mmCIF file of C-alpha atoms in Angstrom:
data_model
loop_
_atom_site.group_PDB
_atom_site.id
_atom_site.type_symbol
_atom_site.label_atom_id
_atom_site.label_comp_id
_atom_site.label_asym_id
_atom_site.label_seq_id
_atom_site.Cartn_x
_atom_site.Cartn_y
_atom_site.Cartn_z
ATOM 1 C CA UNK A 16 80.760 7.743 28.676
ATOM 2 C CA UNK A 17 83.232 6.952 25.803
ATOM 3 C CA UNK A 18 81.662 8.469 23.783
ATOM 4 C CA UNK A 19 82.882 11.328 25.778
ATOM 5 C CA UNK A 20 86.232 9.488 26.584
ATOM 6 C CA UNK A 21 86.740 10.269 23.127
ATOM 7 C CA UNK A 22 86.178 12.946 21.941
ATOM 8 C CA UNK A 23 88.220 14.202 24.528
ATOM 9 C CA UNK A 24 90.829 12.778 22.796
ATOM 10 C CA UNK A 25 89.930 13.842 20.099
ATOM 11 C CA UNK A 26 89.849 17.218 21.416
ATOM 12 C CA UNK A 27 92.868 17.787 22.486
ATOM 13 C CA UNK A 28 94.625 16.284 19.622
ATOM 14 C CA UNK A 29 92.988 19.110 17.748
ATOM 15 C CA UNK A 30 94.209 21.819 20.085
ATOM 16 C CA UNK A 31 97.662 20.548 20.052
ATOM 17 C CA UNK A 32 97.726 20.574 16.059
ATOM 18 C CA UNK A 33 96.344 23.920 16.755
ATOM 19 C CA UNK A 34 98.283 25.462 18.611
ATOM 20 C CA UNK A 35 102.029 24.715 17.146
ATOM 21 C CA UNK A 36 100.722 28.173 14.696
ATOM 22 C CA UNK A 37 99.772 29.900 17.163
ATOM 23 C CA UNK A 38 102.760 30.092 18.756
ATOM 24 C CA UNK A 39 105.111 31.565 17.582
ATOM 25 C CA UNK A 40 103.198 34.596 16.498
ATOM 26 C CA UNK A 41 102.555 33.797 20.451
ATOM 27 C CA UNK A 42 104.763 36.775 21.707
ATOM 28 C CA UNK A 43 103.019 39.179 19.996
ATOM 29 C CA UNK A 44 98.996 38.150 21.016
ATOM 30 C CA UNK A 45 99.992 38.263 24.865
ATOM 31 C CA UNK A 46 99.482 41.866 25.520
ATOM 32 C CA UNK A 47 100.806 42.712 28.791
ATOM 33 C CA UNK A 48 97.936 42.565 31.928
ATOM 34 C CA UNK A 49 98.704 38.471 30.198
ATOM 35 C CA UNK A 50 101.887 38.220 31.976
ATOM 36 C CA UNK A 51 100.670 39.382 34.911
ATOM 37 C CA UNK A 52 102.079 36.812 37.314
ATOM 38 C CA UNK A 53 99.147 34.084 38.239
ATOM 39 C CA UNK A 54 98.291 34.150 41.672
ATOM 40 C CA UNK A 55 99.010 29.143 42.233
ATOM 41 C CA UNK A 56 99.391 30.329 45.687
ATOM 42 C CA UNK A 57 95.005 30.390 45.725
ATOM 43 C CA UNK A 58 94.550 28.453 43.309
ATOM 44 C CA UNK A 59 96.232 26.057 44.824
ATOM 45 C CA UNK A 60 94.994 26.460 48.068
ATOM 46 C CA UNK A 61 92.871 23.657 49.118
ATOM 47 C CA UNK A 62 91.760 25.170 52.578
ATOM 48 C CA UNK A 63 89.091 28.054 51.638
ATOM 49 C CA UNK A 64 90.882 31.052 54.548
ATOM 50 C CA UNK A 65 94.058 30.166 52.782
ATOM 51 C CA UNK A 66 92.548 30.349 49.086
ATOM 52 C CA UNK A 67 90.870 33.604 50.067
ATOM 53 C CA UNK A 68 94.067 34.992 51.634
ATOM 54 C CA UNK A 69 96.402 34.246 48.744
ATOM 55 C CA UNK A 70 94.009 35.924 46.297
ATOM 56 C CA UNK A 71 92.846 38.961 48.667
ATOM 57 C CA UNK A 72 95.527 39.451 50.834
ATOM 58 C CA UNK A 73 93.749 39.043 53.734
ATOM 59 C CA UNK A 74 90.239 37.019 55.239
ATOM 60 C CA UNK A 75 88.404 39.091 57.137
ATOM 61 C CA UNK A 76 85.357 39.441 54.746
ATOM 62 C CA UNK A 77 81.909 40.828 55.365
ATOM 63 C CA UNK A 78 78.819 39.502 54.415
ATOM 64 C CA UNK A 79 76.741 40.932 52.452
ATOM 65 C CA UNK A 80 73.233 41.102 51.197
ATOM 66 C CA UNK A 81 74.111 43.412 48.506
ATOM 67 C CA UNK A 82 76.056 40.313 45.970
ATOM 68 C CA UNK A 83 73.251 38.386 44.104
ATOM 69 C CA UNK A 84 74.779 35.375 43.431
ATOM 70 C CA UNK A 85 72.412 33.185 39.749
ATOM 71 C CA UNK A 86 73.413 29.771 40.532
ATOM 72 C CA UNK A 87 70.954 25.920 40.642
ATOM 73 C CA UNK A 88 69.398 25.273 43.511
ATOM 74 C CA UNK A 89 69.663 21.532 41.933
ATOM 75 C CA UNK A 90 72.993 21.443 40.105
ATOM 76 C CA UNK A 91 72.348 17.326 38.247
ATOM 77 C CA UNK A 92 75.728 17.608 36.765
ATOM 78 C CA UNK A 93 78.578 18.435 38.816
ATOM 79 C CA UNK A 94 80.551 19.929 35.847
ATOM 80 C CA UNK A 95 78.464 22.417 34.648
ATOM 81 C CA UNK A 96 76.944 25.200 36.917
ATOM 82 C CA UNK A 97 75.513 27.987 35.813
ATOM 83 C CA UNK A 98 76.441 30.836 38.380
ATOM 84 C CA UNK A 99 75.834 34.601 38.019
ATOM 85 C CA UNK A 100 77.563 37.048 40.986
ATOM 86 C CA UNK A 101 76.182 40.844 40.783
ATOM 87 C CA UNK A 102 76.724 43.576 42.124
ATOM 88 C CA UNK A 103 76.030 47.613 42.305
ATOM 89 C CA UNK A 104 78.547 48.523 45.216
ATOM 90 C CA UNK A 105 81.497 51.434 44.000
ATOM 91 C CA UNK A 106 84.196 50.324 43.444
ATOM 92 C CA UNK A 107 84.664 47.146 42.740
ATOM 93 C CA UNK A 108 87.980 45.615 42.359
ATOM 94 C CA UNK A 109 87.768 42.352 41.917
ATOM 95 C CA UNK A 110 84.909 39.066 42.559
ATOM 96 C CA UNK A 111 85.955 35.998 42.625
ATOM 97 C CA UNK A 112 83.359 32.909 43.103
ATOM 98 C CA UNK A 113 84.598 30.466 45.733
ATOM 99 C CA UNK A 114 83.288 26.336 45.288
ATOM 100 C CA UNK A 115 84.172 25.275 48.897
ATOM 101 C CA UNK A 116 83.478 21.740 49.051
ATOM 102 C CA UNK A 117 86.027 21.790 46.086
ATOM 103 C CA UNK A 118 89.276 20.099 46.539
ATOM 104 C CA UNK A 119 90.567 23.150 44.831
ATOM 105 C CA UNK A 120 88.103 25.980 46.735
ATOM 106 C CA UNK A 121 88.967 29.354 44.472
ATOM 107 C CA UNK A 122 87.726 28.407 40.766
ATOM 108 C CA UNK A 123 88.122 31.622 39.389
ATOM 109 C CA UNK A 124 88.973 35.478 40.080
ATOM 110 C CA UNK A 125 87.708 38.660 37.820
ATOM 111 C CA UNK A 126 89.981 41.828 37.558
ATOM 112 C CA UNK A 127 86.939 44.423 37.083
ATOM 113 C CA UNK A 128 89.084 47.362 34.895
ATOM 114 C CA UNK A 129 86.754 51.471 35.209
ATOM 115 C CA UNK A 130 84.363 50.736 33.665
ATOM 116 C CA UNK A 131 83.516 47.457 33.887
ATOM 117 C CA UNK A 132 80.391 46.519 36.092
ATOM 118 C CA UNK A 133 79.691 44.310 38.658
ATOM 119 C CA UNK A 134 78.692 41.055 36.725
ATOM 120 C CA UNK A 135 80.165 38.251 35.915
ATOM 121 C CA UNK A 136 78.934 35.216 34.485
ATOM 122 C CA UNK A 137 80.388 31.467 34.417
ATOM 123 C CA UNK A 138 79.645 27.685 34.640
ATOM 124 C CA UNK A 139 82.313 26.024 36.770
ATOM 125 C CA UNK A 140 82.323 22.925 37.848
ATOM 126 C CA UNK A 141 81.040 21.523 42.062
ATOM 127 C CA UNK A 142 83.316 18.551 42.656
ATOM 128 C CA UNK A 143 79.807 17.980 45.500
ATOM 129 C CA UNK A 144 76.877 20.129 47.501
ATOM 130 C CA UNK A 145 78.118 22.731 48.748
ATOM 131 C CA UNK A 146 78.201 26.877 49.010
ATOM 132 C CA UNK A 147 79.555 28.793 46.096
ATOM 133 C CA UNK A 148 80.513 32.615 47.364
ATOM 134 C CA UNK A 149 81.324 35.331 45.742
ATOM 135 C CA UNK A 150 83.444 37.794 46.539
ATOM 136 C CA UNK A 151 83.784 40.848 46.126
ATOM 137 C CA UNK A 152 86.061 43.837 46.577
ATOM 138 C CA UNK A 153 85.457 46.848 46.932
ATOM 139 C CA UNK A 154 87.779 49.624 47.898
ATOM 140 C CA UNK A 155 89.735 47.658 49.968
ATOM 141 C CA UNK A 156 87.282 45.779 51.615
ATOM 142 C CA UNK A 157 85.837 42.446 51.008
ATOM 143 C CA UNK A 158 82.464 41.271 51.364
ATOM 144 C CA UNK A 159 81.099 37.520 51.096
ATOM 145 C CA UNK A 160 77.276 36.190 49.571
ATOM 146 C CA UNK A 161 76.776 32.440 49.421
ATOM 147 C CA UNK A 162 74.734 30.464 47.742
ATOM 148 C CA UNK A 163 74.008 27.048 48.557
ATOM 149 C CA UNK A 164 73.841 24.195 45.946
ATOM 150 C CA UNK A 165 72.813 20.263 45.620
ATOM 151 C CA UNK A 166 74.737 18.733 43.214
ATOM 152 C CA UNK A 167 73.777 14.805 42.806
ATOM 153 C CA UNK A 168 76.748 13.693 40.247
ATOM 154 C CA UNK A 169 79.817 15.763 40.622
ATOM 155 C CA UNK A 170 82.444 16.419 38.249
ATOM 156 C CA UNK A 171 85.806 16.681 39.959
ATOM 157 C CA UNK A 172 86.332 13.277 39.728
ATOM 158 C CA UNK A 173 87.295 10.265 37.776
ATOM 159 C CA UNK B 17 91.729 25.376 16.301
ATOM 160 C CA UNK B 18 92.962 28.461 17.414
ATOM 161 C CA UNK B 19 91.312 31.061 15.559
ATOM 162 C CA UNK B 20 88.505 29.179 15.849
ATOM 163 C CA UNK B 21 88.676 28.853 20.172
ATOM 164 C CA UNK B 22 86.921 31.742 20.730
ATOM 165 C CA UNK B 23 83.624 33.395 19.956
ATOM 166 C CA UNK B 24 82.708 36.278 21.156
ATOM 167 C CA UNK B 25 80.093 39.079 20.765
ATOM 168 C CA UNK B 26 79.389 42.813 22.394
ATOM 169 C CA UNK B 27 77.280 43.889 22.138
ATOM 170 C CA UNK B 28 76.483 47.649 22.813
ATOM 171 C CA UNK B 29 72.475 48.685 24.364
ATOM 172 C CA UNK B 30 71.745 52.488 26.466
ATOM 173 C CA UNK B 31 75.228 52.997 27.228
ATOM 174 C CA UNK B 32 76.164 49.385 28.616
ATOM 175 C CA UNK B 33 77.923 46.989 26.272
ATOM 176 C CA UNK B 34 78.148 43.395 27.219
ATOM 177 C CA UNK B 35 80.445 40.973 26.436
ATOM 178 C CA UNK B 36 79.442 37.425 25.762
ATOM 179 C CA UNK B 37 81.895 34.529 25.355
ATOM 180 C CA UNK B 38 82.617 31.169 24.049
ATOM 181 C CA UNK B 39 86.309 29.287 25.102
ATOM 182 C CA UNK B 40 86.879 25.927 23.198
ATOM 183 C CA UNK B 41 89.619 23.820 26.145
ATOM 184 C CA UNK B 42 89.366 21.142 27.677
ATOM 185 C CA UNK B 43 89.392 22.830 30.833
ATOM 186 C CA UNK B 44 91.545 19.678 32.480
ATOM 187 C CA UNK B 45 91.712 19.229 36.497
ATOM 188 C CA UNK B 46 94.607 17.511 36.862
ATOM 189 C CA UNK B 47 93.121 15.638 39.245
ATOM 190 C CA UNK B 48 91.291 13.728 37.226
ATOM 191 C CA UNK B 49 92.208 9.454 36.181
ATOM 192 C CA UNK B 50 92.172 7.805 32.727
ATOM 193 C CA UNK B 51 89.519 5.493 33.546
ATOM 194 C CA UNK B 52 91.778 2.984 31.064
ATOM 195 C CA UNK B 53 94.548 3.823 31.687
ATOM 196 C CA UNK B 54 94.487 4.756 35.543
ATOM 197 C CA UNK B 55 96.560 7.222 35.236
ATOM 198 C CA UNK B 56 95.862 10.392 37.208
ATOM 199 C CA UNK B 57 95.358 13.488 33.384
ATOM 200 C CA UNK B 58 96.928 15.935 33.976
ATOM 201 C CA UNK B 59 96.423 19.672 34.776
ATOM 202 C CA UNK B 60 95.162 21.365 31.388
ATOM 203 C CA UNK B 61 93.895 24.483 31.958
ATOM 204 C CA UNK B 62 92.970 28.588 30.715
ATOM 205 C CA UNK B 63 94.816 30.942 33.445
ATOM 206 C CA UNK B 64 94.112 33.496 32.523
ATOM 207 C CA UNK B 65 91.010 36.069 30.188
ATOM 208 C CA UNK B 66 91.737 40.001 28.830
ATOM 209 C CA UNK B 67 88.772 41.474 27.144
ATOM 210 C CA UNK B 68 89.524 45.067 26.553
ATOM 211 C CA UNK B 69 88.260 47.671 24.405
ATOM 212 C CA UNK B 70 89.816 50.108 22.037
ATOM 213 C CA UNK B 71 93.300 49.785 24.051
ATOM 214 C CA UNK B 72 91.438 49.866 27.707
ATOM 215 C CA UNK B 73 91.675 46.512 29.405
ATOM 216 C CA UNK B 74 88.219 45.764 31.137
ATOM 217 C CA UNK B 75 88.200 42.462 32.277
ATOM 218 C CA UNK B 76 91.078 40.343 32.948
ATOM 219 C CA UNK B 77 90.221 37.475 35.008
ATOM 220 C CA UNK B 78 92.564 34.251 36.641
ATOM 221 C CA UNK B 79 90.721 31.129 36.297
ATOM 222 C CA UNK B 80 91.916 27.216 37.795
ATOM 223 C CA UNK B 81 90.971 24.140 36.789
ATOM 224 C CA UNK B 82 86.739 24.335 38.491
ATOM 225 C CA UNK B 83 85.570 27.160 35.225
ATOM 226 C CA UNK B 84 83.703 23.897 33.723
ATOM 227 C CA UNK B 85 84.662 22.763 30.312
ATOM 228 C CA UNK B 86 84.785 25.377 26.669
ATOM 229 C CA UNK B 87 84.299 27.833 29.538
ATOM 230 C CA UNK B 88 81.851 30.244 28.978
ATOM 231 C CA UNK B 89 82.044 33.921 30.327
ATOM 232 C CA UNK B 90 80.119 37.540 29.776
ATOM 233 C CA UNK B 91 79.910 41.181 31.597
ATOM 234 C CA UNK B 92 79.243 44.179 31.471
ATOM 235 C CA UNK B 93 81.061 47.560 30.623
ATOM 236 C CA UNK B 94 80.005 51.070 30.573
ATOM 237 C CA UNK B 95 80.413 52.816 27.790
ATOM 238 C CA UNK B 96 81.588 51.513 24.086
ATOM 239 C CA UNK B 97 80.256 51.716 21.206
ATOM 240 C CA UNK B 98 78.849 50.212 17.948
ATOM 241 C CA UNK B 99 82.258 49.150 15.976
ATOM 242 C CA UNK B 100 84.202 49.768 18.580
ATOM 243 C CA UNK B 101 86.299 46.549 18.586
ATOM 244 C CA UNK B 102 86.800 44.378 22.090
ATOM 245 C CA UNK B 103 89.496 42.213 21.339
ATOM 246 C CA UNK B 104 89.428 38.921 23.397
ATOM 247 C CA UNK B 105 92.767 36.916 24.768
ATOM 248 C CA UNK B 106 93.235 33.442 27.251
ATOM 249 C CA UNK B 107 96.463 32.095 28.212
ATOM 250 C CA UNK B 108 96.705 28.759 29.713
ATOM 251 C CA UNK B 109 99.123 26.540 32.158
ATOM 252 C CA UNK B 110 101.165 24.399 28.709
ATOM 253 C CA UNK B 111 102.063 28.426 27.771
ATOM 254 C CA UNK B 112 98.966 27.570 24.333
ATOM 255 C CA UNK B 113 98.082 30.986 24.135
ATOM 256 C CA UNK B 114 94.114 32.447 21.262
ATOM 257 C CA UNK B 115 92.759 35.745 20.873
ATOM 258 C CA UNK B 116 89.880 37.423 18.816
ATOM 259 C CA UNK B 117 88.555 40.493 18.097
ATOM 260 C CA UNK B 118 85.435 40.923 17.487
ATOM 261 C CA UNK B 119 83.422 44.747 16.488
ATOM 262 C CA UNK B 120 80.720 45.527 19.078
ATOM 263 C CA UNK B 121 77.353 45.064 17.367
#
């Protein structure tokens, strides 16, 4: 663990130093879309329903078999849980990944452009055993699917 | 560091382009405590990621601190030809940002 702590400090230091140079040009580098408001309320919500409502405007969702979640049954390390969400539904506008038992359940949301396929893959942290829930907004409706993941070492605590 | 903070690859096959990206970022949730001092480590994570194909935004993501350290992201989109530019950029909660552009292979 000590090496890990050192590594973190090192990472932080070098990131900070490297960023100074970028800061000056940042105004030019940020595309317009990046400036859209980050949904702070949704990410800070501690309850699942509140988070979904803040993100998608409603927490009414329909369970769907057309959403496939690929995640391990047992995650040895809760800090790195690979999750892939796939759907063939038409008109998918948003895919969100939620970890039900996390301190703040909403992990990530992806807004798909018109060419994007219903597929995202990333790695998330899970505090403890719980469900990984995938939310798909398609044609204005919210669909969901879940998969339970057993976490042996949590990834959100100290 | 900033320039190397994104690794991105885009490959096209059968009219579908697959993009895979790795970003270097500590992704601190703000909930973790420093073991030595007992103080909370302040939150520091990527909030927004945008990926563009030529001038079209194909994917934009909002992230919380629960995305793993050194985040990995993969997605697919229709279209894209060899040589087309793909640009990925991120902004974190401290206002730092980075971007990188590659050509589809």
